PDB file of C-alpha atoms in Angstrom:
ATOM      1  CA  MET A  70      40.015  86.180  15.177  1.00 52.00           C
ATOM      2  CA  SER A  71      42.819  84.626  13.146  1.00 55.00           C
ATOM      3  CA  THR A  72      42.191  82.881   9.730  1.00 56.00           C
ATOM      4  CA  THR A  73      43.035  79.492  11.195  1.00 57.00           C
ATOM      5  CA  ALA A  74      40.699  80.093  14.211  1.00 54.00           C
ATOM      6  CA  THR A  75      37.885  81.092  11.894  1.00 53.00           C
ATOM      7  CA  ALA A  76      38.606  78.068   9.698  1.00 51.00           C
ATOM      8  CA  ASN A  77      38.331  75.801  12.670  1.00 55.00           C
ATOM      9  CA  ALA A  78      35.231  77.325  14.056  1.00 53.00           C
ATOM     10  CA  GLY A  79      33.592  77.017  10.535  1.00 56.00           C
ATOM     11  CA  GLY A  80      34.593  73.366  10.309  1.00 57.00           C
ATOM     12  CA  LEU A  81      33.167  72.660  13.890  1.00 57.00           C
ATOM     13  CA  GLY A  82      29.858  74.436  12.912  1.00 55.00           C
ATOM     14  CA  ALA A  83      29.670  72.431   9.579  1.00 57.00           C
ATOM     15  CA  THR A  84      30.393  69.166  11.473  1.00 55.00           C
ATOM     16  CA  LEU A  85      27.492  69.924  13.984  1.00 48.00           C
ATOM     17  CA  ARG A  86      25.068  70.872  11.260  1.00 56.00           C
ATOM     18  CA  GLN A  87      25.837  67.644   9.433  1.00 57.00           C
ATOM     19  CA  LEU A  88      25.438  65.604  12.647  1.00 54.00           C
ATOM     20  CA  ASP A  89      22.206  63.552  12.542  1.00 58.00           C
ATOM     21  CA  TRP A  90      21.064  64.300  16.012  1.00 58.00           C
ATOM     22  CA  ARG A  91      17.934  62.358  15.580  1.00 62.00           C
ATOM     23  CA  ARG A  92      20.133  59.131  15.645  1.00 69.00           C
ATOM     24  CA  TYR A  93      20.850  59.980  19.391  1.00 75.00           C
ATOM     25  CA  VAL A  94      17.387  61.107  20.534  1.00 78.00           C
ATOM     26  CA  ILE A  95      16.751  57.850  22.592  1.00 82.00           C
ATOM     27  CA  TYR A  96      20.074  58.460  24.496  1.00 87.00           C
ATOM     28  CA  ILE A  97      19.367  62.113  24.976  1.00 85.00           C
ATOM     29  CA  GLY A  98      15.757  61.456  26.035  1.00 83.00           C
ATOM     30  CA  PHE A  99      16.850  58.756  28.531  1.00 89.00           C
ATOM     31  CA  VAL A 100      19.289  61.118  30.218  1.00 91.00           C
ATOM     32  CA  VAL A 101      16.887  63.902  30.232  1.00 89.00           C
ATOM     33  CA  ILE A 102      14.065  61.972  31.767  1.00 89.00           C
ATOM     34  CA  PHE A 103      16.303  60.146  34.177  1.00 92.00           C
ATOM     35  CA  GLY A 104      17.676  63.499  35.330  1.00 92.00           C
ATOM     36  CA  PHE A 105      14.125  64.883  35.570  1.00 90.00           C
ATOM     37  CA  PHE A 106      12.797  62.026  37.851  1.00 90.00           C
ATOM     38  CA  ALA A 107      16.070  62.145  39.937  1.00 91.00           C
ATOM     39  CA  VAL A 108      15.417  65.618  41.008  1.00 91.00           C
ATOM     40  CA  LEU A 109      11.666  65.368  41.225  1.00 89.00           C
ATOM     41  CA  LEU A 110      11.599  62.172  43.252  1.00 88.00           C
ATOM     42  CA  ARG A 111      14.950  62.368  45.107  1.00 84.00           C
ATOM     43  CA  ASP A 112      12.869  62.000  48.434  1.00 82.00           C
ATOM     44  CA  GLN A 113      10.860  59.020  47.244  1.00 84.00           C
ATOM     45  CA  GLY A 114      13.963  56.882  46.753  1.00 85.00           C
ATOM     46  CA  PHE A 115      14.064  56.971  42.968  1.00 88.00           C
ATOM     47  CA  LEU A 116      18.006  56.878  43.010  1.00 89.00           C
ATOM     48  CA  SER A 117      18.154  54.071  45.632  1.00 91.00           C
ATOM     49  CA  PRO A 118      20.074  51.047  44.380  1.00 88.00           C
ATOM     50  CA  ASN A 119      16.979  48.725  44.975  1.00 89.00           C
ATOM     51  CA  ASN A 120      14.799  50.908  42.911  1.00 91.00           C
ATOM     52  CA  LEU A 121      17.207  51.222  39.963  1.00 90.00           C
ATOM     53  CA  LEU A 122      17.745  47.481  40.029  1.00 88.00           C
ATOM     54  CA  ASN A 123      13.895  47.051  39.896  1.00 88.00           C
ATOM     55  CA  ILE A 124      13.814  49.019  36.807  1.00 90.00           C
ATOM     56  CA  PHE A 125      16.150  46.680  35.213  1.00 89.00           C
ATOM     57  CA  ARG A 126      14.284  43.643  36.471  1.00 88.00           C
ATOM     58  CA  GLN A 127      10.938  44.989  35.322  1.00 87.00           C
ATOM     59  CA  THR A 128      12.170  45.767  31.796  1.00 92.00           C
ATOM     60  CA  ALA A 129      14.192  42.570  31.362  1.00 93.00           C
ATOM     61  CA  THR A 130      11.347  40.429  29.722  1.00 94.00           C
ATOM     62  CA  ILE A 131      10.245  43.294  27.505  1.00 94.00           C
ATOM     63  CA  THR A 132      13.928  43.682  26.587  1.00 96.00           C
ATOM     64  CA  VAL A 133      14.269  40.170  25.581  1.00 96.00           C
ATOM     65  CA  ILE A 134      11.149  40.107  23.451  1.00 96.00           C
ATOM     66  CA  ALA A 135      12.164  43.492  21.961  1.00 96.00           C
ATOM     67  CA  VAL A 136      15.452  42.081  20.851  1.00 97.00           C
ATOM     68  CA  GLY A 137      13.621  39.507  18.463  1.00 96.00           C
ATOM     69  CA  MET A 138      11.154  42.286  17.503  1.00 96.00           C
ATOM     70  CA  THR A 139      14.210  44.523  16.356  1.00 96.00           C
ATOM     71  CA  PHE A 140      14.975  41.758  13.704  1.00 97.00           C
ATOM     72  CA  VAL A 141      11.310  41.637  12.557  1.00 96.00           C
ATOM     73  CA  ILE A 142      10.864  45.354  12.095  1.00 95.00           C
ATOM     74  CA  ALA A 143      14.148  45.875  10.575  1.00 95.00           C
ATOM     75  CA  CYS A 144      12.994  43.407   8.151  1.00 95.00           C
ATOM     76  CA  ALA A 145       9.910  45.502   7.442  1.00 93.00           C
ATOM     77  CA  GLU A 146       7.550  42.933   9.110  1.00 95.00           C
ATOM     78  CA  ILE A 147       5.597  42.988  12.503  1.00 94.00           C
ATOM     79  CA  ASP A 148       4.835  40.474  15.086  1.00 96.00           C
ATOM     80  CA  LEU A 149       1.793  41.146  17.220  1.00 95.00           C
ATOM     81  CA  SER A 150       1.672  37.530  18.754  1.00 95.00           C
ATOM     82  CA  VAL A 151       4.761  37.830  20.917  1.00 96.00           C
ATOM     83  CA  GLY A 152       2.909  38.519  24.224  1.00 95.00           C
ATOM     84  CA  SER A 153       0.356  35.550  23.668  1.00 96.00           C
ATOM     85  CA  VAL A 154       3.273  33.318  22.656  1.00 97.00           C
ATOM     86  CA  ALA A 155       4.987  34.132  25.896  1.00 97.00           C
ATOM     87  CA  GLY A 156       1.932  33.261  27.790  1.00 96.00           C
ATOM     88  CA  LEU A 157       1.343  30.111  26.009  1.00 97.00           C
ATOM     89  CA  SER A 158       5.085  29.134  26.420  1.00 97.00           C
ATOM     90  CA  SER A 159       4.961  29.734  30.186  1.00 96.00           C
ATOM     91  CA  VAL A 160       1.906  27.357  30.397  1.00 97.00           C
ATOM     92  CA  THR A 161       3.297  24.701  28.146  1.00 97.00           C
ATOM     93  CA  ALA A 162       6.732  24.719  30.080  1.00 97.00           C
ATOM     94  CA  ALA A 163       4.933  24.479  33.362  1.00 96.00           C
ATOM     95  CA  MET A 164       2.707  21.563  32.230  1.00 96.00           C
ATOM     96  CA  GLY A 165       5.769  19.869  30.662  1.00 96.00           C
ATOM     97  CA  ILE A 166       7.944  20.092  33.869  1.00 96.00           C
ATOM     98  CA  ALA A 167       4.899  18.855  35.915  1.00 95.00           C
ATOM     99  CA  ALA A 168       4.392  15.756  33.580  1.00 94.00           C
ATOM    100  CA  TRP A 169       8.039  14.903  32.417  1.00 95.00           C
ATOM    101  CA  GLY A 170      10.580  16.838  34.481  1.00 94.00           C
ATOM    102  CA  LEU A 171      13.003  19.782  33.884  1.00 95.00           C
ATOM    103  CA  VAL A 172      14.661  19.216  30.486  1.00 96.00           C
ATOM    104  CA  PRO A 173      11.542  18.046  28.664  1.00 96.00           C
ATOM    105  CA  GLY A 174       9.611  20.967  30.174  1.00 96.00           C
ATOM    106  CA  ILE A 175      12.017  23.563  28.932  1.00 97.00           C
ATOM    107  CA  LEU A 176      12.026  21.901  25.430  1.00 97.00           C
ATOM    108  CA  THR A 177       8.304  21.875  25.345  1.00 97.00           C
ATOM    109  CA  GLY A 178       8.219  25.733  26.091  1.00 97.00           C
ATOM    110  CA  LEU A 179      10.892  26.332  23.343  1.00 97.00           C
ATOM    111  CA  LEU A 180       9.069  24.099  20.914  1.00 98.00           C
ATOM    112  CA  THR A 181       5.930  26.189  21.493  1.00 97.00           C
ATOM    113  CA  GLY A 182       7.820  29.158  20.130  1.00 97.00           C
ATOM    114  CA  VAL A 183       9.284  27.312  17.293  1.00 97.00           C
ATOM    115  CA  LEU A 184       5.875  25.951  16.216  1.00 97.00           C
ATOM    116  CA  VAL A 185       4.160  29.426  16.271  1.00 97.00           C
ATOM    117  CA  GLY A 186       7.182  31.062  14.673  1.00 97.00           C
ATOM    118  CA  THR A 187       7.197  28.353  11.939  1.00 97.00           C
ATOM    119  CA  ILE A 188       3.351  28.873  11.198  1.00 97.00           C
ATOM    120  CA  ASN A 189       3.854  32.780  11.166  1.00 97.00           C
ATOM    121  CA  GLY A 190       6.958  32.547   9.109  1.00 96.00           C
ATOM    122  CA  ALA A 191       5.332  30.137   6.528  1.00 96.00           C
ATOM    123  CA  LEU A 192       2.025  32.124   6.077  1.00 96.00           C
ATOM    124  CA  VAL A 193       4.171  35.522   5.583  1.00 96.00           C
ATOM    125  CA  SER A 194       7.094  34.094   3.431  1.00 94.00           C
ATOM    126  CA  LEU A 195       5.430  31.436   1.364  1.00 92.00           C
ATOM    127  CA  LEU A 196       1.866  32.523   0.948  1.00 93.00           C
ATOM    128  CA  GLY A 197       2.526  36.258   1.052  1.00 92.00           C
ATOM    129  CA  ILE A 198      -0.064  37.128   3.801  1.00 94.00           C
ATOM    130  CA  PRO A 199       0.849  40.529   5.477  1.00 95.00           C
ATOM    131  CA  SER A 200       2.562  39.841   8.881  1.00 94.00           C
ATOM    132  CA  PHE A 201       0.296  42.144  10.642  1.00 94.00           C
ATOM    133  CA  LEU A 202      -2.814  39.964   9.630  1.00 96.00           C
ATOM    134  CA  VAL A 203      -0.986  36.723  10.378  1.00 96.00           C
ATOM    135  CA  THR A 204       0.339  37.652  13.844  1.00 96.00           C
ATOM    136  CA  LEU A 205      -2.967  39.459  14.876  1.00 96.00           C
ATOM    137  CA  GLY A 206      -4.774  36.230  14.227  1.00 96.00           C
ATOM    138  CA  MET A 207      -2.163  34.184  15.927  1.00 97.00           C
ATOM    139  CA  LEU A 208      -2.296  36.667  18.906  1.00 96.00           C
ATOM    140  CA  GLY A 209      -5.832  35.421  19.604  1.00 95.00           C
ATOM    141  CA  VAL A 210      -5.120  31.762  18.772  1.00 97.00           C
ATOM    142  CA  ALA A 211      -2.158  31.446  21.136  1.00 96.00           C
ATOM    143  CA  ALA A 212      -4.057  33.167  23.873  1.00 96.00           C
ATOM    144  CA  GLY A 213      -7.151  31.057  23.393  1.00 96.00           C
ATOM    145  CA  VAL A 214      -5.119  27.902  23.296  1.00 96.00           C
ATOM    146  CA  ALA A 215      -3.300  28.812  26.506  1.00 96.00           C
ATOM    147  CA  GLN A 216      -6.541  29.535  28.306  1.00 95.00           C
ATOM    148  CA  TRP A 217      -8.320  26.386  26.897  1.00 96.00           C
ATOM    149  CA  ILE A 218      -5.567  23.798  27.910  1.00 95.00           C
ATOM    150  CA  THR A 219      -5.345  25.251  31.505  1.00 94.00           C
ATOM    151  CA  ASN A 220      -9.057  25.947  31.795  1.00 93.00           C
ATOM    152  CA  SER A 221      -7.981  29.502  32.979  1.00 90.00           C
ATOM    153  CA  ALA A 222      -6.083  28.053  36.045  1.00 94.00           C
ATOM    154  CA  PRO A 223      -2.495  28.920  36.914  1.00 93.00           C
ATOM    155  CA  GLN A 224       0.022  26.066  36.489  1.00 95.00           C
ATOM    156  CA  PRO A 225       2.418  26.109  39.434  1.00 95.00           C
ATOM    157  CA  ILE A 226       6.154  25.250  38.954  1.00 94.00           C
ATOM    158  CA  LEU A 227       7.644  23.499  41.919  1.00 92.00           C
ATOM    159  CA  ASN A 228      11.028  22.879  40.241  1.00 93.00           C
ATOM    160  CA  ASP A 229      13.470  25.105  42.052  1.00 92.00           C
ATOM    161  CA  THR A 230      16.294  24.599  39.354  1.00 93.00           C
ATOM    162  CA  PHE A 231      13.830  25.940  36.625  1.00 95.00           C
ATOM    163  CA  ASN A 232      12.817  28.940  38.862  1.00 93.00           C
ATOM    164  CA  LEU A 233      16.309  29.695  39.648  1.00 92.00           C
ATOM    165  CA  ILE A 234      17.611  29.617  36.060  1.00 91.00           C
ATOM    166  CA  PHE A 235      14.695  31.320  34.501  1.00 91.00           C
ATOM    167  CA  GLY A 236      14.641  34.687  36.361  1.00 81.00           C
ATOM    168  CA  GLY A 237      13.848  33.753  39.937  1.00 77.00           C
ATOM    169  CA  GLY A 238      17.480  33.566  41.271  1.00 79.00           C
ATOM    170  CA  ASN A 239      20.912  35.169  40.759  1.00 81.00           C
ATOM    171  CA  PHE A 240      24.036  34.107  38.897  1.00 80.00           C
ATOM    172  CA  GLY A 241      26.433  35.154  41.442  1.00 78.00           C
ATOM    173  CA  PRO A 242      26.012  38.944  42.242  1.00 78.00           C
ATOM    174  CA  ILE A 243      23.966  39.266  38.990  1.00 81.00           C
ATOM    175  CA  PRO A 244      20.197  38.971  38.988  1.00 85.00           C
ATOM    176  CA  GLY A 245      18.982  36.299  36.610  1.00 88.00           C
ATOM    177  CA  LEU A 246      16.689  38.491  34.721  1.00 91.00           C
ATOM    178  CA  LEU A 247      19.543  40.953  34.154  1.00 91.00           C
ATOM    179  CA  PHE A 248      21.761  38.220  32.987  1.00 91.00           C
ATOM    180  CA  TRP A 249      19.249  37.088  30.368  1.00 94.00           C
ATOM    181  CA  SER A 250      18.597  40.509  29.189  1.00 95.00           C
ATOM    182  CA  ALA A 251      22.308  41.203  28.795  1.00 94.00           C
ATOM    183  CA  ILE A 252      22.844  37.959  26.944  1.00 95.00           C
ATOM    184  CA  PHE A 253      20.166  38.634  24.452  1.00 96.00           C
ATOM    185  CA  VAL A 254      21.184  42.172  23.881  1.00 97.00           C
ATOM    186  CA  VAL A 255      24.782  41.202  23.264  1.00 97.00           C
ATOM    187  CA  LEU A 256      23.962  38.328  20.921  1.00 97.00           C
ATOM    188  CA  GLY A 257      21.401  40.388  19.163  1.00 96.00           C
ATOM    189  CA  ALA A 258      23.690  43.361  18.523  1.00 96.00           C
ATOM    190  CA  ILE A 259      26.509  41.086  17.246  1.00 96.00           C
ATOM    191  CA  ILE A 260      24.157  39.075  14.881  1.00 96.00           C
ATOM    192  CA  LEU A 261      22.526  42.147  13.394  1.00 95.00           C
ATOM    193  CA  ASN A 262      25.668  44.266  13.037  1.00 94.00           C
ATOM    194  CA  ARG A 263      28.553  41.629  12.365  1.00 94.00           C
ATOM    195  CA  THR A 264      27.039  38.769  10.535  1.00 95.00           C
ATOM    196  CA  ARG A 265      25.807  38.070   7.077  1.00 95.00           C
ATOM    197  CA  PHE A 266      22.322  37.208   8.323  1.00 95.00           C
ATOM    198  CA  GLY A 267      22.050  40.631  10.075  1.00 94.00           C
ATOM    199  CA  ARG A 268      23.080  42.478   6.649  1.00 95.00           C
ATOM    200  CA  GLN A 269      20.543  40.531   4.780  1.00 95.00           C
ATOM    201  CA  VAL A 270      17.769  41.286   7.229  1.00 95.00           C
ATOM    202  CA  LEU A 271      18.617  44.999   6.915  1.00 94.00           C
ATOM    203  CA  ALA A 272      18.892  44.614   3.039  1.00 95.00           C
ATOM    204  CA  THR A 273      15.537  42.780   2.864  1.00 95.00           C
ATOM    205  CA  GLY A 274      13.840  45.421   5.065  1.00 93.00           C
ATOM    206  CA  GLY A 275      15.355  48.310   3.073  1.00 91.00           C
ATOM    207  CA  ASN A 276      14.516  47.163  -0.460  1.00 91.00           C
ATOM    208  CA  ARG A 277      13.428  43.770  -0.945  1.00 91.00           C
ATOM    209  CA  THR A 278      13.723  43.843  -4.764  1.00 90.00           C
ATOM    210  CA  ALA A 279      17.202  45.126  -4.656  1.00 91.00           C
ATOM    211  CA  ALA A 280      18.144  42.450  -2.056  1.00 91.00           C
ATOM    212  CA  ALA A 281      16.778  39.748  -4.103  1.00 90.00           C
ATOM    213  CA  PHE A 282      18.652  41.013  -7.233  1.00 91.00           C
ATOM    214  CA  THR A 283      21.888  40.838  -5.094  1.00 90.00           C
ATOM    215  CA  GLY A 284      21.340  37.145  -4.267  1.00 91.00           C
ATOM    216  CA  VAL A 285      19.474  37.472  -0.866  1.00 91.00           C
ATOM    217  CA  ASN A 286      16.794  34.836  -0.491  1.00 93.00           C
ATOM    218  CA  THR A 287      14.257  37.242   0.861  1.00 94.00           C
ATOM    219  CA  ARG A 288      11.691  34.708   1.630  1.00 95.00           C
ATOM    220  CA  LYS A 289      14.059  32.729   3.689  1.00 96.00           C
ATOM    221  CA  ILE A 290      14.917  35.803   5.641  1.00 96.00           C
ATOM    222  CA  LYS A 291      11.358  36.796   6.351  1.00 96.00           C
ATOM    223  CA  PHE A 292      10.701  33.215   7.572  1.00 97.00           C
ATOM    224  CA  SER A 293      13.789  33.287   9.694  1.00 96.00           C
ATOM    225  CA  VAL A 294      12.965  36.553  11.452  1.00 97.00           C
ATOM    226  CA  MET A 295       9.382  35.371  12.180  1.00 97.00           C
ATOM    227  CA  LEU A 296      10.766  32.063  13.447  1.00 97.00           C
ATOM    228  CA  LEU A 297      13.307  34.034  15.693  1.00 97.00           C
ATOM    229  CA  SER A 298      10.683  36.117  17.061  1.00 97.00           C
ATOM    230  CA  GLY A 299       8.546  33.220  18.215  1.00 97.00           C
ATOM    231  CA  VAL A 300      11.529  31.457  19.862  1.00 97.00           C
ATOM    232  CA  VAL A 301      12.439  34.545  21.651  1.00 97.00           C
ATOM    233  CA  ALA A 302       9.058  35.194  22.939  1.00 97.00           C
ATOM    234  CA  SER A 303       9.091  31.541  24.312  1.00 97.00           C
ATOM    235  CA  VAL A 304      12.145  32.332  26.135  1.00 97.00           C
ATOM    236  CA  ALA A 305      10.545  35.465  27.546  1.00 96.00           C
ATOM    237  CA  GLY A 306       7.490  33.253  28.669  1.00 96.00           C
ATOM    238  CA  MET A 307       9.722  30.854  30.559  1.00 96.00           C
ATOM    239  CA  LEU A 308      11.325  33.930  32.293  1.00 95.00           C
ATOM    240  CA  TYR A 309       7.865  34.937  33.338  1.00 95.00           C
ATOM    241  CA  ALA A 310       7.194  31.372  34.750  1.00 95.00           C
ATOM    242  CA  GLY A 311      10.424  31.243  36.468  1.00 93.00           C
ATOM    243  CA  ARG A 312      10.155  34.551  38.130  1.00 92.00           C
ATOM    244  CA  LEU A 313       6.644  34.074  39.264  1.00 92.00           C
ATOM    245  CA  GLU A 314       6.959  30.415  39.747  1.00 93.00           C
ATOM    246  CA  SER A 315       3.806  29.500  37.699  1.00 94.00           C
ATOM    247  CA  GLY A 316       2.614  29.476  34.081  1.00 94.00           C
ATOM    248  CA  ARG A 317      -0.425  31.579  33.325  1.00 94.00           C
ATOM    249  CA  TYR A 318      -2.108  32.441  30.022  1.00 93.00           C
ATOM    250  CA  GLN A 319      -2.127  36.046  31.168  1.00 93.00           C
ATOM    251  CA  TRP A 320       1.601  36.457  31.255  1.00 93.00           C
ATOM    252  CA  GLY A 321       2.796  38.578  28.354  1.00 90.00           C
ATOM    253  CA  THR A 322      -0.455  40.308  27.570  1.00 88.00           C
ATOM    254  CA  GLY A 323       0.197  43.590  25.952  1.00 85.00           C
ATOM    255  CA  ASP A 324       4.006  43.068  25.839  1.00 88.00           C
ATOM    256  CA  GLU A 325       3.828  43.189  21.970  1.00 90.00           C
ATOM    257  CA  LEU A 326       2.972  46.883  22.159  1.00 86.00           C
ATOM    258  CA  SER A 327       5.663  47.648  24.745  1.00 87.00           C
ATOM    259  CA  ALA A 328       8.104  45.765  22.716  1.00 92.00           C
ATOM    260  CA  ILE A 329       7.220  47.618  19.368  1.00 90.00           C
ATOM    261  CA  ALA A 330       7.479  50.921  21.277  1.00 88.00           C
ATOM    262  CA  ALA A 331      10.862  50.027  22.633  1.00 91.00           C
ATOM    263  CA  VAL A 332      12.162  49.072  19.133  1.00 92.00           C
ATOM    264  CA  ILE A 333      10.914  52.305  17.444  1.00 88.00           C
ATOM    265  CA  LEU A 334      12.175  54.458  20.240  1.00 87.00           C
ATOM    266  CA  GLY A 335      15.558  52.760  20.064  1.00 89.00           C
ATOM    267  CA  GLY A 336      15.898  54.017  16.436  1.00 86.00           C
ATOM    268  CA  THR A 337      14.883  51.024  14.306  1.00 89.00           C
ATOM    269  CA  SER A 338      12.882  52.094  11.336  1.00 84.00           C
ATOM    270  CA  LEU A 339       9.152  50.961  11.209  1.00 83.00           C
ATOM    271  CA  PHE A 340       9.526  50.810   7.499  1.00 85.00           C
ATOM    272  CA  GLY A 341      12.670  48.504   7.634  1.00 86.00           C
ATOM    273  CA  GLY A 342      16.251  48.759   6.588  1.00 86.00           C
ATOM    274  CA  ALA A 343      17.760  50.083   9.778  1.00 86.00           C
ATOM    275  CA  GLY A 344      17.979  48.793  13.395  1.00 88.00           C
ATOM    276  CA  SER A 345      19.732  48.912  16.417  1.00 91.00           C
ATOM    277  CA  VAL A 346      19.524  46.439  19.289  1.00 95.00           C
ATOM    278  CA  VAL A 347      21.373  48.659  21.781  1.00 94.00           C
ATOM    279  CA  GLY A 348      18.938  51.398  20.914  1.00 92.00           C
ATOM    280  CA  THR A 349      16.100  48.909  21.747  1.00 94.00           C
ATOM    281  CA  LEU A 350      17.551  48.276  25.164  1.00 95.00           C
ATOM    282  CA  PHE A 351      17.555  51.899  25.894  1.00 93.00           C
ATOM    283  CA  GLY A 352      14.111  52.111  24.504  1.00 91.00           C
ATOM    284  CA  ALA A 353      12.887  49.417  26.877  1.00 93.00           C
ATOM    285  CA  LEU A 354      14.700  51.037  29.701  1.00 93.00           C
ATOM    286  CA  LEU A 355      13.018  54.395  28.985  1.00 90.00           C
ATOM    287  CA  ILE A 356       9.729  52.768  29.111  1.00 88.00           C
ATOM    288  CA  GLY A 357      10.622  51.220  32.393  1.00 89.00           C
ATOM    289  CA  LEU A 358      11.952  54.377  33.788  1.00 91.00           C
ATOM    290  CA  ILE A 359       8.734  56.197  32.856  1.00 88.00           C
ATOM    291  CA  ASN A 360       6.557  53.475  34.462  1.00 87.00           C
ATOM    292  CA  ASN A 361       8.568  53.562  37.617  1.00 90.00           C
ATOM    293  CA  GLY A 362       8.885  57.392  37.862  1.00 88.00           C
ATOM    294  CA  LEU A 363       5.181  57.893  37.328  1.00 86.00           C
ATOM    295  CA  ILE A 364       4.438  55.258  40.128  1.00 88.00           C
ATOM    296  CA  LEU A 365       6.590  57.062  42.562  1.00 88.00           C
ATOM    297  CA  ALA A 366       5.283  60.293  41.705  1.00 86.00           C
ATOM    298  CA  GLY A 367       1.777  58.978  42.826  1.00 84.00           C
ATOM    299  CA  LEU A 368      -0.060  59.207  39.438  1.00 81.00           C
ATOM    300  CA  ASP A 369      -3.056  56.899  39.132  1.00 81.00           C
ATOM    301  CA  SER A 370      -3.188  54.136  36.232  1.00 77.00           C
ATOM    302  CA  SER A 371      -5.237  56.572  33.884  1.00 82.00           C
ATOM    303  CA  GLN A 372      -2.919  59.326  34.422  1.00 79.00           C
ATOM    304  CA  GLN A 373       0.199  57.199  33.819  1.00 74.00           C
ATOM    305  CA  GLN A 374      -1.213  55.983  30.522  1.00 77.00           C
ATOM    306  CA  VAL A 375      -1.740  59.681  29.289  1.00 84.00           C
ATOM    307  CA  VAL A 376       1.749  60.852  30.279  1.00 77.00           C
ATOM    308  CA  ARG A 377       3.354  57.621  29.083  1.00 71.00           C
ATOM    309  CA  GLY A 378       1.583  57.835  25.701  1.00 77.00           C
ATOM    310  CA  VAL A 379       2.652  61.561  25.196  1.00 80.00           C
ATOM    311  CA  ILE A 380       6.246  60.881  25.998  1.00 71.00           C
ATOM    312  CA  ILE A 381       6.383  58.042  23.549  1.00 69.00           C
ATOM    313  CA  ILE A 382       4.499  60.054  20.764  1.00 78.00           C
ATOM    314  CA  LEU A 383       7.090  62.881  21.227  1.00 72.00           C
ATOM    315  CA  ALA A 384      10.073  60.625  21.219  1.00 65.00           C
ATOM    316  CA  VAL A 385       8.998  58.724  18.154  1.00 67.00           C
ATOM    317  CA  ALA A 386       8.257  61.989  16.484  1.00 73.00           C
ATOM    318  CA  LEU A 387      11.725  63.187  17.079  1.00 65.00           C
ATOM    319  CA  ALA A 388      13.381  60.008  16.295  1.00 58.00           C
ATOM    320  CA  ARG A 389      15.420  59.424  13.025  1.00 52.00           C
ATOM    321  CA  LYS A 390      13.319  58.897   9.993  1.00 52.00           C
ATOM    322  CA  LYS A 391      14.494  56.315   7.305  1.00 46.00           C
TER     323      LYS A 391
END
């Protein structure tokens, strides 16, 4: 082998050794699991266009919630209340539409997220209470209020325009839920990677003291990400309401865990300072892919939980550490 060829081979080997493969674990895992199910379940219709579209539909609401959660976790905080906020917002939007009409109903749903996010943000940023404890308490409060004001009864939504806009219809050839998911991912990626606010979120999560010394108002940033998470969760609640044509306190139950898993699988550091909205999208799709494949494979719910948990643990164990 010539000296030039040897040098080129050595350079390529050095480049491969320096490549941080953990950064791409979510994408590699997605391709591997997709290929596995495509081969195993080819006769069960896994690759049919309807089934693939169902995976996107089923993960759209989690994706929306997870985009907001990406900012929270990148800031080294956590929000366990998002599932309950989604349920409460679905209820308040439905009740607002029934009482006052379309636009006031939508505003009522959004204001629910604003109120909860403001309370969470104030307690975390101004009083210094750990976000885990604040949002754990808010999880119970939001769920309890939603059940209380409805007396545990579903709140039907008879407004066709609301149901069409919020996930029940299509925008041209594009399913509404897919449209909402794409909008949030694109906006989230731009804000996190291309704006001053996004840089300050990452700086606050990476090293709060250093960020404060460089002029970042870390309290304001923490307040902002908690508020953002609440508002995004309220939109997700209205997507549930529009798709299912009713508000229920049960909507969103457990979504906080799925959203956190999607964010961590997507490469956002649980300790803050690093985040990827596009990675979060693939994390949510991976969870939906696993759920869909296990159902088509005929596993019962307990077996699905075991397999899903093992896959998520392995993926997180292999993911990039920060």
